Amino acid sequence: MTTPKITFVGAGSVVFTQGLLADLFAHPELGDAEIALHDIDPERLATALGAARYIAAERGVKPGITGYTDRREALAGTDFVVNMVQIGMGEATRTDFEIPARYGVRQTIGDTLGIGGIFRALRTFPFLKALGEDIAEVCPDAWLLNYTNPMAMNVQYLAEATGLTRVVGLCHSVYWTVRGLADLVGVPFSEVVYRAAGVNHQAWVLRFEHEGADLYPRLAELSEKDEQLRRRVRFDMFRRLGYYPTETSEHSAEYVPWYLHHDSEVERLRLPIGDYLGIVEENVAAYEQTRRALADDAPLTVEGTNEYAPQIIHSIVTGTPRTVYGNVPNHGLIDNLPSSGVVEVPCLVDASGVQPTRIGALPPQLAALNRTYLGMNDLVVRAAVENEPRHIRHAAMVDPATAATLPVERIWQLCDDLVRAHADRLQPALRVTLGS
């Protein structure tokens, strides 16, 4: 593979596309790659194309850059598919927050677990099935690199509903968590030896060392001395579980029943209810800023993001070995988690592809939390694969944050309201309401 074709599906997520392209074009070997940008929104696609050409010029490379509103045309002959589609965009996200809020259900991000994660998955699955069918027909040997959340549910669904095997879910949480911890303990990130594993957004830093010394005691000491650190969910979990989680406090609070349901904990841990709605607005503003800059022939900021997709593409194309963190079906990688669930583990990447690392068993307190997470995920996937709308309600009943807030009758009523709100985006068999 000398001149790879890389297709970005959902390229209208312009800010994210910009960062990925800046990373790609930083590799000289990928400077002549064929870049296919796909989006169903012509205006966003035109903005993405303009940004891509600007970044290529700034990086001093000459790739082939083309845009498509037809997905199959964009995928034809591609080697790598980068998926970052968000079905329903900001409108659907607001629905995921506003309706649960009427029931007293608090969310901060709402894209992974919880009632928001359930319905984000259900409206994404029909798209993933169609995408998988297209890949199987027009580029069956391509690697699908998925960034769309909820990561673990989406990758499990892709494995079960499409039969694709070259699928890896990618998230930057492990990388940025360890970078942040290295800064906190005063050790250069390049000198840290670390290993993390678990599930996406709820993986755990299992090893955190410098020059053979465990850095966890230093982190614990900092926490004991600094009250502000203790007022973060991640540090609270670290103190009680013994291992640091790999996603932000805003995310982590949603995956357990201990925090969001209690006013005192929301205040103590400074939890920003509805935080993701602000992020949605910021993303829209960033897109508009890029669009105006291109229209005015003004400069764009070209910054790399250290995302994994460009690293994977570079390693497979050039044979350069490196380790990234990927989300893949478990199949024995973590002994005390379900085999069919999707886990986040270190993966070796080289010319032969992406090879996940076997971890063994997680500490039991960590595996217990991850099993709850994966149990809820499996019910959502079962709902779609088996056309069983009751499993949507079962998933919400199992979800820790929802179950901590509502009695079961109200959980079913909430699911009915969200089914009505999202009906046009759900597969037909799941559009029914069941009452309480």
Short mmCIF file of C-alpha atoms in Angstrom, two decimals:
data_model
loop_
_atom_site.label_atom_id
_atom_site.label_comp_id
_atom_site.label_asym_id
_atom_site.label_seq_id
_atom_site.Cartn_x
_atom_site.Cartn_y
_atom_site.Cartn_z
CA MET A 1 0.00 0.00 0.00
CA THR A 2 1.88 3.05 -1.25
CA THR A 3 -0.87 5.60 -1.84
CA PRO A 4 -3.74 4.81 0.53
CA LYS A 5 -7.25 6.07 0.12
CA ILE A 6 -8.77 7.39 3.35
CA THR A 7 -12.49 8.15 3.53
CA PHE A 8 -13.90 10.41 6.24
CA VAL A 9 -17.59 9.67 6.85
CA GLY A 10 -19.24 12.59 8.60
CA ALA A 11 -16.51 14.96 7.47
CA GLY A 12 -18.89 17.84 8.19
CA SER A 13 -17.68 17.54 11.78
CA VAL A 14 -15.21 20.07 10.46
CA VAL A 15 -13.19 20.87 13.59
CA PHE A 16 -12.51 17.19 14.27
CA THR A 17 -11.74 16.56 10.60
CA GLN A 18 -9.22 19.42 10.68
CA GLY A 19 -7.35 17.92 13.61
CA LEU A 20 -7.19 14.47 12.03
CA LEU A 21 -5.94 15.86 8.72
CA ALA A 22 -3.29 17.94 10.48
CA ASP A 23 -2.08 14.73 12.13
CA LEU A 24 -2.19 12.77 8.87
CA PHE A 25 -0.30 15.35 6.85
CA ALA A 26 2.39 15.59 9.53
CA HIS A 27 3.54 12.16 8.25
CA PRO A 28 5.48 12.72 5.00
CA GLU A 29 4.63 9.19 3.83
CA LEU A 30 0.92 10.12 3.80
CA GLY A 31 1.34 13.42 2.01
CA ASP A 32 0.09 12.03 -1.32
CA ALA A 33 -2.81 10.03 0.12
CA GLU A 34 -6.21 10.11 -1.52
CA ILE A 35 -8.58 11.87 0.88
CA ALA A 36 -12.32 11.37 0.30
CA LEU A 37 -14.62 13.53 2.41
CA HIS A 38 -18.26 12.49 2.74
CA ASP A 39 -21.15 14.34 4.34
CA ILE A 40 -24.86 14.59 3.58
CA ASP A 41 -24.85 18.35 4.29
CA PRO A 42 -23.46 20.13 1.17
CA GLU A 43 -22.53 23.29 3.06
CA ARG A 44 -20.62 21.44 5.76
CA LEU A 45 -18.95 19.29 3.10
CA ALA A 46 -17.81 22.38 1.20
CA THR A 47 -16.38 23.81 4.43
CA ALA A 48 -14.56 20.55 5.16
CA LEU A 49 -13.08 20.53 1.65
CA GLY A 50 -11.87 24.09 1.99
CA ALA A 51 -10.31 23.35 5.37
CA ALA A 52 -8.64 20.17 4.06
CA ARG A 53 -7.04 22.00 1.13
CA TYR A 54 -5.84 24.78 3.41
CA ILE A 55 -4.26 22.32 5.86
CA ALA A 56 -2.56 20.40 3.06
CA ALA A 57 -1.03 23.63 1.75
CA GLU A 58 0.12 24.63 5.24
CA ARG A 59 1.72 21.22 5.74
CA GLY A 60 3.39 21.42 2.34
CA VAL A 61 1.82 18.22 0.97
CA LYS A 62 -0.22 17.46 -2.14
CA PRO A 63 -2.85 14.82 -1.43
CA GLY A 64 -5.79 14.14 -3.66
CA ILE A 65 -8.82 15.69 -1.95
CA THR A 66 -12.36 15.02 -3.16
CA GLY A 67 -15.81 15.50 -1.69
CA TYR A 68 -18.91 13.32 -1.95
CA THR A 69 -22.50 13.49 -0.81
CA ASP A 70 -22.92 9.89 -2.02
CA ARG A 71 -21.40 7.54 0.55
CA ARG A 72 -20.82 4.55 -1.72
CA GLU A 73 -18.91 6.70 -4.19
CA ALA A 74 -16.74 8.00 -1.36
CA LEU A 75 -16.07 4.47 -0.09
CA ALA A 76 -15.24 2.85 -3.43
CA GLY A 77 -11.74 1.41 -3.29
CA THR A 78 -10.88 2.93 0.07
CA ASP A 79 -8.35 1.43 2.47
CA PHE A 80 -9.41 3.22 5.65
CA VAL A 81 -12.82 4.50 6.72
CA VAL A 82 -12.87 7.05 9.52
CA ASN A 83 -16.38 7.32 10.97
CA MET A 84 -17.40 10.35 13.04
CA VAL A 85 -21.08 10.68 12.20
CA GLN A 86 -23.48 12.04 14.81
CA ILE A 87 -27.05 11.12 13.94
CA GLY A 88 -29.45 13.93 14.73
CA MET A 89 -26.70 16.42 15.59
CA GLY A 90 -27.40 19.01 18.28
CA GLU A 91 -31.19 18.76 18.02
CA ALA A 92 -31.19 15.09 19.05
CA THR A 93 -28.67 15.76 21.80
CA ARG A 94 -30.88 18.45 23.31
CA THR A 95 -33.78 16.00 23.27
CA ASP A 96 -31.64 13.45 25.10
CA PHE A 97 -31.10 15.99 27.90
CA GLU A 98 -34.39 17.88 28.04
CA ILE A 99 -36.82 14.95 28.29
CA PRO A 100 -34.88 13.07 31.02
CA ALA A 101 -34.46 16.35 32.92
CA ARG A 102 -38.27 16.58 33.22
CA TYR A 103 -38.12 13.26 35.07
CA GLY A 104 -35.34 14.47 37.35
CA VAL A 105 -32.63 12.46 35.60
CA ARG A 106 -29.36 14.38 35.61
CA GLN A 107 -26.73 13.98 32.92
CA THR A 108 -23.46 15.73 32.23
CA ILE A 109 -22.35 14.35 28.84
CA GLY A 110 -24.96 11.74 27.92
CA ASP A 111 -23.09 10.03 25.09
CA THR A 112 -21.86 6.73 26.52
CA LEU A 113 -24.14 5.15 29.13
CA GLY A 114 -27.29 6.40 30.78
CA ILE A 115 -30.51 7.25 29.06
CA GLY A 116 -28.69 9.58 26.65
CA GLY A 117 -26.21 6.90 25.64
CA ILE A 118 -29.01 4.37 25.05
CA PHE A 119 -30.89 6.57 22.61
CA ARG A 120 -27.77 7.92 20.92
CA ALA A 121 -26.89 4.29 20.16
CA LEU A 122 -30.37 3.34 18.97
CA ARG A 123 -30.52 6.18 16.46
CA THR A 124 -26.96 5.42 15.27
CA PHE A 125 -27.41 1.67 14.71
CA PRO A 126 -29.45 1.94 11.45
CA PHE A 127 -26.72 4.14 9.99
CA LEU A 128 -23.99 1.72 11.13
CA LYS A 129 -25.80 -1.21 9.51
CA ALA A 130 -26.03 0.66 6.20
CA LEU A 131 -22.40 1.76 6.44
CA GLY A 132 -21.30 -1.80 7.18
CA GLU A 133 -23.22 -3.12 4.18
CA ASP A 134 -21.61 -0.51 1.93
CA ILE A 135 -18.12 -1.34 3.19
CA ALA A 136 -18.71 -5.07 2.68
CA GLU A 137 -19.71 -4.43 -0.93
CA VAL A 138 -17.38 -1.69 -2.18
CA CYS A 139 -14.26 -1.86 0.05
CA PRO A 140 -14.35 -5.17 1.96
CA ASP A 141 -10.68 -5.05 2.97
CA ALA A 142 -10.87 -1.56 4.49
CA TRP A 143 -10.24 -0.83 8.16
CA LEU A 144 -13.15 0.94 9.85
CA LEU A 145 -11.83 3.35 12.47
CA ASN A 146 -14.80 4.48 14.54
CA TYR A 147 -14.95 7.67 16.60
CA THR A 148 -18.73 7.84 16.95
CA ASN A 149 -20.11 7.41 20.49
CA PRO A 150 -21.36 5.46 22.34
CA MET A 151 -18.16 3.69 21.40
CA ALA A 152 -18.54 0.28 23.02
CA MET A 153 -22.18 -0.16 22.00
CA ASN A 154 -21.45 0.89 18.42
CA VAL A 155 -18.48 -1.45 18.00
CA GLN A 156 -20.42 -4.37 19.50
CA TYR A 157 -23.33 -3.65 17.18
CA LEU A 158 -21.01 -3.47 14.15
CA ALA A 159 -19.51 -6.84 15.09
CA GLU A 160 -22.88 -8.52 15.55
CA ALA A 161 -25.03 -6.86 12.90
CA THR A 162 -22.61 -6.38 10.01
CA GLY A 163 -20.01 -9.13 10.36
CA LEU A 164 -17.16 -6.69 9.73
CA THR A 165 -13.96 -7.77 11.47
CA ARG A 166 -11.56 -4.94 10.65
CA VAL A 167 -13.20 -2.53 13.10
CA VAL A 168 -11.49 -0.58 15.87
CA GLY A 169 -13.08 2.04 18.09
CA LEU A 170 -10.82 4.96 18.92
CA CYS A 171 -10.86 7.40 21.82
CA HIS A 172 -8.18 9.74 23.19
CA SER A 173 -9.10 9.35 26.87
CA VAL A 174 -6.25 7.02 27.89
CA TYR A 175 -3.59 9.18 26.24
CA TRP A 176 -4.77 12.48 27.69
CA THR A 177 -5.42 10.97 31.12
CA VAL A 178 -1.88 9.70 31.45
CA ARG A 179 -0.44 12.95 30.06
CA GLY A 180 -2.39 14.84 32.70
CA LEU A 181 -1.28 12.52 35.48
CA ALA A 182 2.35 12.82 34.37
CA ASP A 183 2.11 16.61 34.57
CA LEU A 184 0.49 16.35 37.99
CA VAL A 185 3.25 14.20 39.50
CA GLY A 186 6.00 16.18 37.73
CA VAL A 187 7.34 13.44 35.44
CA PRO A 188 7.87 13.84 31.66
CA PHE A 189 5.17 11.93 29.83
CA SER A 190 7.77 10.42 27.50
CA GLU A 191 9.39 8.73 30.51
CA VAL A 192 6.21 7.24 31.99
CA VAL A 193 5.52 3.52 31.62
CA TYR A 194 1.80 2.85 31.75
CA ARG A 195 -0.88 0.34 30.92
CA ALA A 196 -4.63 0.81 30.98
CA ALA A 197 -7.56 -1.50 30.29
CA GLY A 198 -11.29 -1.79 30.87
CA VAL A 199 -14.11 -0.35 28.78
CA ASN A 200 -14.29 2.90 26.87
CA HIS A 201 -14.62 5.91 29.19
CA GLN A 202 -14.35 3.53 32.14
CA ALA A 203 -10.94 1.98 31.67
CA TRP A 204 -8.38 2.04 34.45
CA VAL A 205 -4.73 2.99 34.72
CA LEU A 206 -3.36 -0.36 35.90
CA ARG A 207 0.32 0.56 35.71
CA PHE A 208 1.79 4.04 36.22
CA GLU A 209 5.57 4.02 36.69
CA HIS A 210 8.73 6.06 36.23
CA GLU A 211 12.18 4.47 36.20
CA GLY A 212 10.79 1.34 37.80
CA ALA A 213 9.00 3.19 40.62
CA ASP A 214 5.23 3.11 41.10
CA LEU A 215 3.83 6.65 40.75
CA TYR A 216 0.51 5.88 42.42
CA PRO A 217 1.80 6.62 45.97
CA ARG A 218 2.88 10.07 44.79
CA LEU A 219 -0.54 10.66 43.24
CA ALA A 220 -2.26 9.56 46.45
CA GLU A 221 -0.08 11.90 48.48
CA LEU A 222 -0.96 14.83 46.23
CA SER A 223 -4.63 14.01 46.62
CA GLU A 224 -4.41 13.96 50.40
CA LYS A 225 -2.71 17.36 50.45
CA ASP A 226 -4.94 19.09 47.91
CA GLU A 227 -8.62 19.52 48.77
CA GLN A 228 -9.39 20.71 45.24
CA LEU A 229 -8.17 17.43 43.76
CA ARG A 230 -10.41 15.54 46.17
CA ARG A 231 -13.34 17.53 44.85
CA ARG A 232 -13.16 15.68 41.54
CA VAL A 233 -15.04 12.46 40.79
CA ARG A 234 -11.99 10.76 39.34
CA PHE A 235 -9.95 11.34 42.47
CA ASP A 236 -12.83 10.21 44.64
CA MET A 237 -13.01 6.97 42.64
CA PHE A 238 -9.22 6.58 42.79
CA ARG A 239 -9.22 6.94 46.59
CA ARG A 240 -11.93 4.29 46.99
CA LEU A 241 -11.09 1.84 44.20
CA GLY A 242 -7.30 2.10 44.15
CA TYR A 243 -7.03 2.81 40.41
CA TYR A 244 -7.52 5.96 38.39
CA PRO A 245 -10.27 6.00 35.71
CA THR A 246 -9.39 7.13 32.21
CA GLU A 247 -12.20 9.56 31.49
CA THR A 248 -13.09 12.96 32.86
CA SER A 249 -15.00 13.46 36.08
CA GLU A 250 -17.96 14.73 34.06
CA HIS A 251 -18.09 11.44 32.17
CA SER A 252 -17.21 9.19 35.10
CA ALA A 253 -20.02 10.53 37.30
CA GLU A 254 -22.62 9.18 34.86
CA TYR A 255 -21.49 5.56 34.94
CA VAL A 256 -22.06 4.88 38.64
CA PRO A 257 -25.04 5.48 40.99
CA TRP A 258 -23.15 7.40 43.68
CA TYR A 259 -22.96 11.02 42.56
CA LEU A 260 -25.51 12.64 40.26
CA HIS A 261 -28.55 11.59 42.26
CA HIS A 262 -27.34 13.42 45.39
CA ASP A 263 -27.39 17.22 45.63
CA SER A 264 -24.58 17.20 48.18
CA GLU A 265 -22.33 15.20 45.87
CA VAL A 266 -23.13 17.39 42.88
CA GLU A 267 -22.00 20.38 44.94
CA ARG A 268 -18.99 18.69 46.59
CA LEU A 269 -17.67 17.36 43.29
CA ARG A 270 -18.64 20.42 41.21
CA LEU A 271 -20.57 18.42 38.63
CA PRO A 272 -21.77 20.50 35.66
CA ILE A 273 -25.26 19.20 34.89
CA GLY A 274 -26.01 19.38 31.17
CA ASP A 275 -22.40 20.24 30.35
CA TYR A 276 -22.47 18.66 26.90
CA LEU A 277 -25.10 21.11 25.67
CA GLY A 278 -22.51 23.85 26.09
CA ILE A 279 -19.97 21.76 24.19
CA VAL A 280 -22.48 21.36 21.35
CA GLU A 281 -22.83 25.14 21.12
CA GLU A 282 -19.05 25.58 21.19
CA ASN A 283 -18.69 23.09 18.32
CA VAL A 284 -21.27 24.98 16.25
CA ALA A 285 -19.45 28.25 16.94
CA ALA A 286 -16.10 26.69 15.95
CA TYR A 287 -17.61 25.42 12.70
CA GLU A 288 -19.03 28.85 11.89
CA GLN A 289 -15.66 30.44 12.62
CA THR A 290 -13.96 28.05 10.17
CA ARG A 291 -16.61 28.69 7.52
CA ARG A 292 -16.22 32.47 7.84
CA ALA A 293 -12.42 32.25 7.77
CA LEU A 294 -12.50 30.30 4.52
CA ALA A 295 -15.00 32.71 2.99
CA ASP A 296 -12.84 35.68 3.99
CA ASP A 297 -9.59 34.01 2.91
CA ALA A 298 -8.38 34.35 6.50
CA PRO A 299 -5.84 31.98 8.09
CA LEU A 300 -6.93 28.82 9.92
CA THR A 301 -5.21 27.33 12.93
CA VAL A 302 -3.51 24.08 11.95
CA GLU A 303 -2.84 22.01 15.05
CA GLY A 304 -2.30 18.30 15.51
CA THR A 305 -4.40 16.38 18.02
CA ASN A 306 -2.38 13.20 18.65
CA GLU A 307 -5.41 11.12 17.68
CA TYR A 308 -4.97 7.41 17.06
CA ALA A 309 -6.49 7.09 13.57
CA PRO A 310 -3.62 8.84 11.76
CA GLN A 311 -1.12 6.78 13.78
CA ILE A 312 -2.87 3.53 12.84
CA ILE A 313 -2.99 4.48 9.17
CA HIS A 314 0.70 5.43 9.20
CA SER A 315 1.71 2.17 10.90
CA ILE A 316 -0.27 -0.06 8.53
CA VAL A 317 0.94 1.82 5.44
CA THR A 318 4.61 2.04 6.43
CA GLY A 319 5.01 -0.96 8.75
CA THR A 320 6.12 1.31 11.59
CA PRO A 321 5.22 -0.49 14.85
CA ARG A 322 3.51 1.47 17.61
CA THR A 323 1.05 0.91 20.43
CA VAL A 324 -2.34 2.62 20.56
CA TYR A 325 -5.47 2.03 22.63
CA GLY A 326 -8.38 0.48 20.78
CA ASN A 327 -11.91 -0.71 21.47
CA VAL A 328 -12.46 -4.24 20.20
CA PRO A 329 -14.61 -7.29 21.01
CA ASN A 330 -13.24 -8.92 24.15
CA HIS A 331 -12.91 -12.56 23.05
CA GLY A 332 -10.75 -13.46 26.05
CA LEU A 333 -8.64 -10.30 26.21
CA ILE A 334 -9.92 -9.53 29.73
CA ASP A 335 -10.77 -12.74 31.56
CA ASN A 336 -13.38 -11.44 34.00
CA LEU A 337 -15.44 -9.44 31.49
CA PRO A 338 -18.02 -10.86 29.03
CA SER A 339 -16.49 -12.26 25.86
CA SER A 340 -18.99 -10.52 23.58
CA GLY A 341 -18.51 -7.11 25.18
CA VAL A 342 -16.22 -4.46 23.71
CA VAL A 343 -13.15 -3.64 25.79
CA GLU A 344 -10.46 -0.98 25.59
CA VAL A 345 -6.94 -2.42 25.59
CA PRO A 346 -3.46 -1.63 24.22
CA CYS A 347 -3.09 -2.68 20.59
CA LEU A 348 0.08 -3.23 18.58
CA VAL A 349 -0.20 -1.78 15.08
CA ASP A 350 2.10 -2.54 12.15
CA ALA A 351 1.81 -3.64 8.54
CA SER A 352 -0.24 -6.67 9.56
CA GLY A 353 -2.95 -4.53 11.12
CA VAL A 354 -4.26 -3.96 14.65
CA GLN A 355 -3.46 -6.67 17.18
CA PRO A 356 -5.08 -6.34 20.64
CA THR A 357 -3.14 -7.22 23.78
CA ARG A 358 -4.40 -9.86 26.21
CA ILE A 359 -4.66 -8.33 29.69
CA GLY A 360 -5.80 -11.23 31.90
CA ALA A 361 -8.05 -10.41 34.84
CA LEU A 362 -8.85 -6.94 36.10
CA PRO A 363 -8.91 -6.26 39.85
CA PRO A 364 -12.35 -7.51 40.98
CA GLN A 365 -13.74 -4.12 42.05
CA LEU A 366 -12.96 -2.72 38.58
CA ALA A 367 -14.35 -5.71 36.74
CA ALA A 368 -17.58 -5.46 38.75
CA LEU A 369 -18.20 -1.91 37.51
CA ASN A 370 -17.22 -2.78 33.95
CA ARG A 371 -19.59 -5.76 33.93
CA THR A 372 -22.51 -3.49 34.83
CA TYR A 373 -21.50 -1.18 31.97
CA LEU A 374 -21.24 -4.06 29.49
CA GLY A 375 -24.49 -5.63 30.68
CA MET A 376 -26.36 -2.44 29.85
CA ASN A 377 -24.56 -2.21 26.50
CA ASP A 378 -25.56 -5.74 25.61
CA LEU A 379 -29.24 -5.07 26.30
CA VAL A 380 -29.19 -2.08 23.92
CA VAL A 381 -27.52 -4.16 21.21
CA ARG A 382 -29.98 -7.01 21.85
CA ALA A 383 -32.88 -4.58 21.42
CA ALA A 384 -31.65 -3.69 17.93
CA VAL A 385 -30.38 -7.08 16.78
CA GLU A 386 -33.49 -8.94 18.01
CA ASN A 387 -36.03 -6.15 17.30
CA GLU A 388 -37.10 -6.33 20.96
CA PRO A 389 -38.30 -2.96 22.31
CA ARG A 390 -38.58 -4.28 25.87
CA HIS A 391 -34.79 -4.50 26.01
CA ILE A 392 -34.58 -0.71 25.68
CA ARG A 393 -36.43 -0.49 28.99
CA HIS A 394 -34.35 -3.29 30.49
CA ALA A 395 -31.18 -1.39 29.60
CA ALA A 396 -32.47 1.74 31.31
CA MET A 397 -33.43 -0.32 34.37
CA VAL A 398 -29.87 -1.69 34.56
CA ASP A 399 -28.19 1.67 34.01
CA PRO A 400 -26.77 2.82 37.38
CA ALA A 401 -27.56 6.55 37.13
CA THR A 402 -31.11 6.10 35.80
CA ALA A 403 -31.97 3.35 38.29
CA ALA A 404 -30.66 5.47 41.18
CA THR A 405 -33.05 8.26 40.22
CA LEU A 406 -36.34 6.70 39.09
CA PRO A 407 -38.69 3.89 40.08
CA VAL A 408 -39.22 1.32 37.37
CA GLU A 409 -42.62 2.67 36.26
CA ARG A 410 -41.12 6.08 35.59
CA ILE A 411 -38.18 4.51 33.73
CA TRP A 412 -40.59 2.89 31.28
CA GLN A 413 -42.51 6.15 30.86
CA LEU A 414 -39.27 8.00 30.16
CA CYS A 415 -38.30 5.45 27.51
CA ASP A 416 -41.72 5.84 25.87
CA ASP A 417 -41.27 9.61 25.71
CA LEU A 418 -37.84 9.28 24.14
CA VAL A 419 -39.06 6.67 21.66
CA ARG A 420 -41.75 9.12 20.55
CA ALA A 421 -39.23 11.96 20.26
CA HIS A 422 -36.69 9.95 18.25
CA ALA A 423 -39.09 7.64 16.39
CA ASP A 424 -38.12 8.66 12.86
CA ARG A 425 -34.47 7.79 13.58
CA LEU A 426 -35.12 4.37 15.16
CA GLN A 427 -35.51 1.11 13.29
CA PRO A 428 -39.27 0.42 12.80
CA ALA A 429 -39.61 -2.42 15.32
CA LEU A 430 -38.29 -0.21 18.13
CA ARG A 431 -40.67 2.70 17.58
CA VAL A 432 -43.44 1.27 19.74
CA THR A 433 -44.45 2.56 23.16
CA LEU A 434 -45.17 0.00 25.85
CA GLY A 435 -46.64 1.96 28.75
CA SER A 436 -45.58 1.46 32.34
#
